[in-house]
Amino acid sequence: MRVSRTFFLNLALAFLVVTSSVRTIHGAEPVRREWQVDGVAREALISIPDGAKEKPVPLVFAFHGHGGNMRQASRSFQIHSEWPEAIVVYMQGLNTPGQLTDPEGKKPGWQKAVGDQNDRDLHFFDAVLKTLKEDYRVDETRIYSTGHSNGGGFTYLLWSARPDVFAALAPSGSAALKLRGTLKPLPVFHIAGDNDPLVRYAWQ
């Protein structure tokens, strides 16, 4: 039986929200926001819950796969609807060569290692996190990351490069072969499919 990626991502979300309060039905519709990072305009869709300036709220970063985009991620992941009490960020990648497809880098994605692409995406993450901490009462004990495929790989990279930021992580359809020795112990829920045609199950 084939199960949808959305189903698995909802399972990952369930792992991330174990410390949340009782859910309401709908989250705030994500709105576009822009940053200047290393002289480049970067953008993300952000859902902000009511009361985020008055009380500590969780924060979830969700990363699209290679060739995806922030709008597609917000529609398919739907984390802002599943956990409306959290700030949810769907960041937009830039065109970058893929490890398994798109070697010419015609589609958007995320850096694959520290130092790759001059750390443009780590700097973008840092800028977004800094802004949200300044503008809202982010609960620093409940910051999470999830993502699919290349976005899951970037989640692993964040785990390696920014380990003290996160409470837990939930990558999907991705591998961390070169990063395994650099990962600080943290709760993780990794989702893999044994019929994955790109990121082999054995790699994951």
PDB file of N, CA and C in Angstrom, residues 31-38 40-48 57-63 70 87-94 110 119-140 143-145 154 158 162 165-166:
ATOM      1  N   VAL A  31       2.216  34.253   5.946  1.00  0.00           N
ATOM      2  CA  VAL A  31       2.423  35.464   5.158  1.00  0.00           C
ATOM      3  C   VAL A  31       3.897  35.565   4.773  1.00  0.00           C
ATOM      4  N   ARG A  32       4.147  36.205   3.644  1.00  0.00           N
ATOM      5  CA  ARG A  32       5.502  36.327   3.125  1.00  0.00           C
ATOM      6  C   ARG A  32       6.270  37.393   3.886  1.00  0.00           C
ATOM      7  N   ARG A  33       7.554  37.102   4.144  1.00  0.00           N
ATOM      8  CA  ARG A  33       8.448  38.074   4.766  1.00  0.00           C
ATOM      9  C   ARG A  33       9.812  37.969   4.085  1.00  0.00           C
ATOM     10  N   GLU A  34      10.532  39.065   4.024  1.00  0.00           N
ATOM     11  CA  GLU A  34      11.794  39.098   3.280  1.00  0.00           C
ATOM     12  C   GLU A  34      12.944  39.542   4.170  1.00  0.00           C
ATOM     13  N   TRP A  35      14.135  39.003   3.899  1.00  0.00           N
ATOM     14  CA  TRP A  35      15.371  39.373   4.583  1.00  0.00           C
ATOM     15  C   TRP A  35      16.446  39.657   3.535  1.00  0.00           C
ATOM     16  N   GLN A  36      17.369  40.516   3.860  1.00  0.00           N
ATOM     17  CA  GLN A  36      18.578  40.687   3.076  1.00  0.00           C
ATOM     18  C   GLN A  36      19.694  39.923   3.780  1.00  0.00           C
ATOM     19  N   VAL A  37      20.212  38.895   3.138  1.00  0.00           N
ATOM     20  CA  VAL A  37      21.232  38.041   3.744  1.00  0.00           C
ATOM     21  C   VAL A  37      22.430  37.988   2.804  1.00  0.00           C
ATOM     22  N   ASP A  38      23.562  38.473   3.249  1.00  0.00           N
ATOM     23  CA  ASP A  38      24.770  38.497   2.421  1.00  0.00           C
ATOM     24  C   ASP A  38      24.512  39.180   1.077  1.00  0.00           C
ATOM     25  N   VAL A  40      21.723  39.313  -0.597  1.00  0.00           N
ATOM     26  CA  VAL A  40      20.746  38.617  -1.430  1.00  0.00           C
ATOM     27  C   VAL A  40      19.384  38.665  -0.744  1.00  0.00           C
ATOM     28  N   ALA A  41      18.333  38.933  -1.507  1.00  0.00           N
ATOM     29  CA  ALA A  41      16.983  38.925  -0.958  1.00  0.00           C
ATOM     30  C   ALA A  41      16.548  37.478  -0.731  1.00  0.00           C
ATOM     31  N   ARG A  42      16.175  37.157   0.492  1.00  0.00           N
ATOM     32  CA  ARG A  42      15.664  35.834   0.847  1.00  0.00           C
ATOM     33  C   ARG A  42      14.257  35.982   1.393  1.00  0.00           C
ATOM     34  N   GLU A  43      13.445  34.949   1.251  1.00  0.00           N
ATOM     35  CA  GLU A  43      12.054  35.055   1.666  1.00  0.00           C
ATOM     36  C   GLU A  43      11.577  33.783   2.356  1.00  0.00           C
ATOM     37  N   ALA A  44      10.501  33.934   3.114  1.00  0.00           N
ATOM     38  CA  ALA A  44       9.876  32.807   3.796  1.00  0.00           C
ATOM     39  C   ALA A  44       8.411  33.124   4.020  1.00  0.00           C
ATOM     40  N   LEU A  45       7.607  32.090   4.166  1.00  0.00           N
ATOM     41  CA  LEU A  45       6.228  32.222   4.615  1.00  0.00           C
ATOM     42  C   LEU A  45       6.197  31.895   6.097  1.00  0.00           C
ATOM     43  N   ILE A  46       5.544  32.756   6.880  1.00  0.00           N
ATOM     44  CA  ILE A  46       5.541  32.584   8.327  1.00  0.00           C
ATOM     45  C   ILE A  46       4.113  32.672   8.855  1.00  0.00           C
ATOM     46  N   SER A  47       3.756  31.712   9.688  1.00  0.00           N
ATOM     47  CA  SER A  47       2.476  31.720  10.385  1.00  0.00           C
ATOM     48  C   SER A  47       2.729  32.090  11.843  1.00  0.00           C
ATOM     49  N   ILE A  48       2.051  33.134  12.308  1.00  0.00           N
ATOM     50  CA  ILE A  48       2.240  33.627  13.673  1.00  0.00           C
ATOM     51  C   ILE A  48       0.947  33.427  14.460  1.00  0.00           C
ATOM     52  N   VAL A  57       6.008  30.830  22.799  1.00  0.00           N
ATOM     53  CA  VAL A  57       5.393  29.935  21.821  1.00  0.00           C
ATOM     54  C   VAL A  57       6.471  29.076  21.166  1.00  0.00           C
ATOM     55  N   PRO A  58       6.109  27.840  20.764  1.00  0.00           N
ATOM     56  CA  PRO A  58       7.063  26.991  20.039  1.00  0.00           C
ATOM     57  C   PRO A  58       7.352  27.563  18.653  1.00  0.00           C
ATOM     58  N   LEU A  59       8.422  27.078  18.051  1.00  0.00           N
ATOM     59  CA  LEU A  59       8.836  27.526  16.717  1.00  0.00           C
ATOM     60  C   LEU A  59       9.242  26.307  15.894  1.00  0.00           C
ATOM     61  N   VAL A  60       8.672  26.182  14.692  1.00  0.00           N
ATOM     62  CA  VAL A  60       8.976  25.067  13.792  1.00  0.00           C
ATOM     63  C   VAL A  60       9.483  25.600  12.460  1.00  0.00           C
ATOM     64  N   PHE A  61      10.634  25.106  12.014  1.00  0.00           N
ATOM     65  CA  PHE A  61      11.144  25.369  10.676  1.00  0.00           C
ATOM     66  C   PHE A  61      10.833  24.156   9.801  1.00  0.00           C
ATOM     67  N   ALA A  62      10.292  24.396   8.599  1.00  0.00           N
ATOM     68  CA  ALA A  62       9.945  23.308   7.682  1.00  0.00           C
ATOM     69  C   ALA A  62      10.541  23.602   6.310  1.00  0.00           C
ATOM     70  N   PHE A  63      11.335  22.674   5.784  1.00  0.00           N
ATOM     71  CA  PHE A  63      12.117  22.915   4.574  1.00  0.00           C
ATOM     72  C   PHE A  63      11.646  22.038   3.409  1.00  0.00           C
ATOM     73  N   MET A  70       8.497  27.313  -0.988  1.00  0.00           N
ATOM     74  CA  MET A  70       7.869  27.555   0.308  1.00  0.00           C
ATOM     75  C   MET A  70       6.351  27.415   0.245  1.00  0.00           C
ATOM     76  N   ILE A  87       4.714  29.194  16.069  1.00  0.00           N
ATOM     77  CA  ILE A  87       5.207  29.936  14.911  1.00  0.00           C
ATOM     78  C   ILE A  87       5.766  28.901  13.936  1.00  0.00           C
ATOM     79  N   VAL A  88       5.346  28.975  12.680  1.00  0.00           N
ATOM     80  CA  VAL A  88       5.817  28.021  11.675  1.00  0.00           C
ATOM     81  C   VAL A  88       6.436  28.781  10.513  1.00  0.00           C
ATOM     82  N   VAL A  89       7.623  28.352  10.106  1.00  0.00           N
ATOM     83  CA  VAL A  89       8.376  29.047   9.067  1.00  0.00           C
ATOM     84  C   VAL A  89       8.651  28.100   7.906  1.00  0.00           C
ATOM     85  N   TYR A  90       8.204  28.481   6.719  1.00  0.00           N
ATOM     86  CA  TYR A  90       8.508  27.754   5.485  1.00  0.00           C
ATOM     87  C   TYR A  90       9.484  28.617   4.686  1.00  0.00           C
ATOM     88  N   MET A  91      10.767  28.310   4.777  1.00  0.00           N
ATOM     89  CA  MET A  91      11.784  29.115   4.118  1.00  0.00           C
ATOM     90  C   MET A  91      11.938  28.701   2.651  1.00  0.00           C
ATOM     91  N   GLN A  92      12.371  29.655   1.839  1.00  0.00           N
ATOM     92  CA  GLN A  92      12.546  29.421   0.398  1.00  0.00           C
ATOM     93  C   GLN A  92      14.021  29.260   0.069  1.00  0.00           C
ATOM     94  N   GLY A  93      14.366  28.132  -0.554  1.00  0.00           N
ATOM     95  CA  GLY A  93      15.734  27.915  -0.993  1.00  0.00           C
ATOM     96  C   GLY A  93      16.042  28.661  -2.279  1.00  0.00           C
ATOM     97  N   LEU A  94      17.326  28.713  -2.619  1.00  0.00           N
ATOM     98  CA  LEU A  94      17.792  29.309  -3.875  1.00  0.00           C
ATOM     99  C   LEU A  94      18.246  28.203  -4.822  1.00  0.00           C
ATOM    100  N   TRP A 110      18.897  23.525  -0.909  1.00  0.00           N
ATOM    101  CA  TRP A 110      19.624  23.948   0.290  1.00  0.00           C
ATOM    102  C   TRP A 110      21.061  23.457   0.237  1.00  0.00           C
ATOM    103  N   ASP A 119      27.858  29.078   2.881  1.00  0.00           N
ATOM    104  CA  ASP A 119      26.966  28.995   4.051  1.00  0.00           C
ATOM    105  C   ASP A 119      25.762  29.921   3.938  1.00  0.00           C
ATOM    106  N   ARG A 120      25.313  30.155   2.705  1.00  0.00           N
ATOM    107  CA  ARG A 120      24.220  31.106   2.495  1.00  0.00           C
ATOM    108  C   ARG A 120      22.956  30.708   3.251  1.00  0.00           C
ATOM    109  N   ASP A 121      22.658  29.401   3.333  1.00  0.00           N
ATOM    110  CA  ASP A 121      21.414  28.972   3.956  1.00  0.00           C
ATOM    111  C   ASP A 121      21.523  28.922   5.480  1.00  0.00           C
ATOM    112  N   LEU A 122      22.694  28.608   5.996  1.00  0.00           N
ATOM    113  CA  LEU A 122      22.905  28.721   7.445  1.00  0.00           C
ATOM    114  C   LEU A 122      22.764  30.182   7.873  1.00  0.00           C
ATOM    115  N   HIS A 123      23.304  31.104   7.089  1.00  0.00           N
ATOM    116  CA  HIS A 123      23.176  32.530   7.410  1.00  0.00           C
ATOM    117  C   HIS A 123      21.713  32.969   7.333  1.00  0.00           C
ATOM    118  N   PHE A 124      20.977  32.441   6.360  1.00  0.00           N
ATOM    119  CA  PHE A 124      19.555  32.742   6.238  1.00  0.00           C
ATOM    120  C   PHE A 124      18.802  32.232   7.462  1.00  0.00           C
ATOM    121  N   PHE A 125      19.068  31.004   7.848  1.00  0.00           N
ATOM    122  CA  PHE A 125      18.433  30.454   9.048  1.00  0.00           C
ATOM    123  C   PHE A 125      18.732  31.319  10.266  1.00  0.00           C
ATOM    124  N   ASP A 126      20.001  31.693  10.438  1.00  0.00           N
ATOM    125  CA  ASP A 126      20.391  32.518  11.585  1.00  0.00           C
ATOM    126  C   ASP A 126      19.637  33.844  11.590  1.00  0.00           C
ATOM    127  N   ALA A 127      19.496  34.452  10.407  1.00  0.00           N
ATOM    128  CA  ALA A 127      18.811  35.744  10.317  1.00  0.00           C
ATOM    129  C   ALA A 127      17.337  35.617  10.679  1.00  0.00           C
ATOM    130  N   VAL A 128      16.682  34.562  10.184  1.00  0.00           N
ATOM    131  CA  VAL A 128      15.260  34.360  10.487  1.00  0.00           C
ATOM    132  C   VAL A 128      15.073  34.097  11.974  1.00  0.00           C
ATOM    133  N   LEU A 129      15.890  33.236  12.535  1.00  0.00           N
ATOM    134  CA  LEU A 129      15.775  32.928  13.964  1.00  0.00           C
ATOM    135  C   LEU A 129      15.983  34.180  14.806  1.00  0.00           C
ATOM    136  N   LYS A 130      16.973  34.993  14.466  1.00  0.00           N
ATOM    137  CA  LYS A 130      17.242  36.226  15.200  1.00  0.00           C
ATOM    138  C   LYS A 130      16.037  37.166  15.148  1.00  0.00           C
ATOM    139  N   THR A 131      15.466  37.339  13.956  1.00  0.00           N
ATOM    140  CA  THR A 131      14.309  38.216  13.801  1.00  0.00           C
ATOM    141  C   THR A 131      13.131  37.746  14.638  1.00  0.00           C
ATOM    142  N   LEU A 132      12.840  36.452  14.593  1.00  0.00           N
ATOM    143  CA  LEU A 132      11.689  35.931  15.318  1.00  0.00           C
ATOM    144  C   LEU A 132      11.874  36.058  16.830  1.00  0.00           C
ATOM    145  N   LYS A 133      13.091  35.874  17.292  1.00  0.00           N
ATOM    146  CA  LYS A 133      13.357  36.053  18.726  1.00  0.00           C
ATOM    147  C   LYS A 133      13.194  37.510  19.137  1.00  0.00           C
ATOM    148  N   GLU A 134      13.529  38.421  18.243  1.00  0.00           N
ATOM    149  CA  GLU A 134      13.380  39.843  18.541  1.00  0.00           C
ATOM    150  C   GLU A 134      11.919  40.286  18.513  1.00  0.00           C
ATOM    151  N   ASP A 135      11.149  39.727  17.601  1.00  0.00           N
ATOM    152  CA  ASP A 135       9.781  40.193  17.369  1.00  0.00           C
ATOM    153  C   ASP A 135       8.732  39.473  18.205  1.00  0.00           C
ATOM    154  N   TYR A 136       9.045  38.246  18.640  1.00  0.00           N
ATOM    155  CA  TYR A 136       8.060  37.439  19.358  1.00  0.00           C
ATOM    156  C   TYR A 136       8.710  36.740  20.550  1.00  0.00           C
ATOM    157  N   ARG A 137       7.874  36.188  21.403  1.00  0.00           N
ATOM    158  CA  ARG A 137       8.386  35.456  22.570  1.00  0.00           C
ATOM    159  C   ARG A 137       8.550  33.980  22.198  1.00  0.00           C
ATOM    160  N   VAL A 138       9.639  33.679  21.527  1.00  0.00           N
ATOM    161  CA  VAL A 138       9.931  32.305  21.127  1.00  0.00           C
ATOM    162  C   VAL A 138      10.366  31.511  22.356  1.00  0.00           C
ATOM    163  N   ASP A 139       9.746  30.362  22.552  1.00  0.00           N
ATOM    164  CA  ASP A 139      10.148  29.450  23.626  1.00  0.00           C
ATOM    165  C   ASP A 139      11.409  28.720  23.168  1.00  0.00           C
ATOM    166  N   GLU A 140      12.543  29.098  23.706  1.00  0.00           N
ATOM    167  CA  GLU A 140      13.813  28.556  23.233  1.00  0.00           C
ATOM    168  C   GLU A 140      14.012  27.095  23.619  1.00  0.00           C
ATOM    169  N   ILE A 143      12.148  24.646  19.973  1.00  0.00           N
ATOM    170  CA  ILE A 143      12.441  25.007  18.589  1.00  0.00           C
ATOM    171  C   ILE A 143      12.751  23.714  17.832  1.00  0.00           C
ATOM    172  N   TYR A 144      12.115  23.539  16.666  1.00  0.00           N
ATOM    173  CA  TYR A 144      12.180  22.273  15.943  1.00  0.00           C
ATOM    174  C   TYR A 144      12.472  22.504  14.464  1.00  0.00           C
ATOM    175  N   SER A 145      12.941  21.449  13.809  1.00  0.00           N
ATOM    176  CA  SER A 145      13.136  21.506  12.357  1.00  0.00           C
ATOM    177  C   SER A 145      12.669  20.197  11.731  1.00  0.00           C
ATOM    178  N   PHE A 154      19.005  19.316   4.927  1.00  0.00           N
ATOM    179  CA  PHE A 154      19.353  20.583   5.564  1.00  0.00           C
ATOM    180  C   PHE A 154      18.998  20.558   7.050  1.00  0.00           C
ATOM    181  N   LEU A 158      21.552  21.451   9.961  1.00  0.00           N
ATOM    182  CA  LEU A 158      21.286  22.336  11.092  1.00  0.00           C
ATOM    183  C   LEU A 158      21.565  21.628  12.406  1.00  0.00           C
ATOM    184  N   ARG A 162      24.127  23.722  14.236  1.00  0.00           N
ATOM    185  CA  ARG A 162      23.451  24.537  15.249  1.00  0.00           C
ATOM    186  C   ARG A 162      22.774  23.633  16.288  1.00  0.00           C
ATOM    187  N   VAL A 165      20.387  24.788  19.299  1.00  0.00           N
ATOM    188  CA  VAL A 165      19.150  25.519  19.014  1.00  0.00           C
ATOM    189  C   VAL A 165      17.928  24.642  19.251  1.00  0.00           C
ATOM    190  N   PHE A 166      18.027  23.340  18.934  1.00  0.00           N
ATOM    191  CA  PHE A 166      16.829  22.525  18.745  1.00  0.00           C
ATOM    192  C   PHE A 166      16.495  21.630  19.927  1.00  0.00           C
TER     193      PHE A 166
END
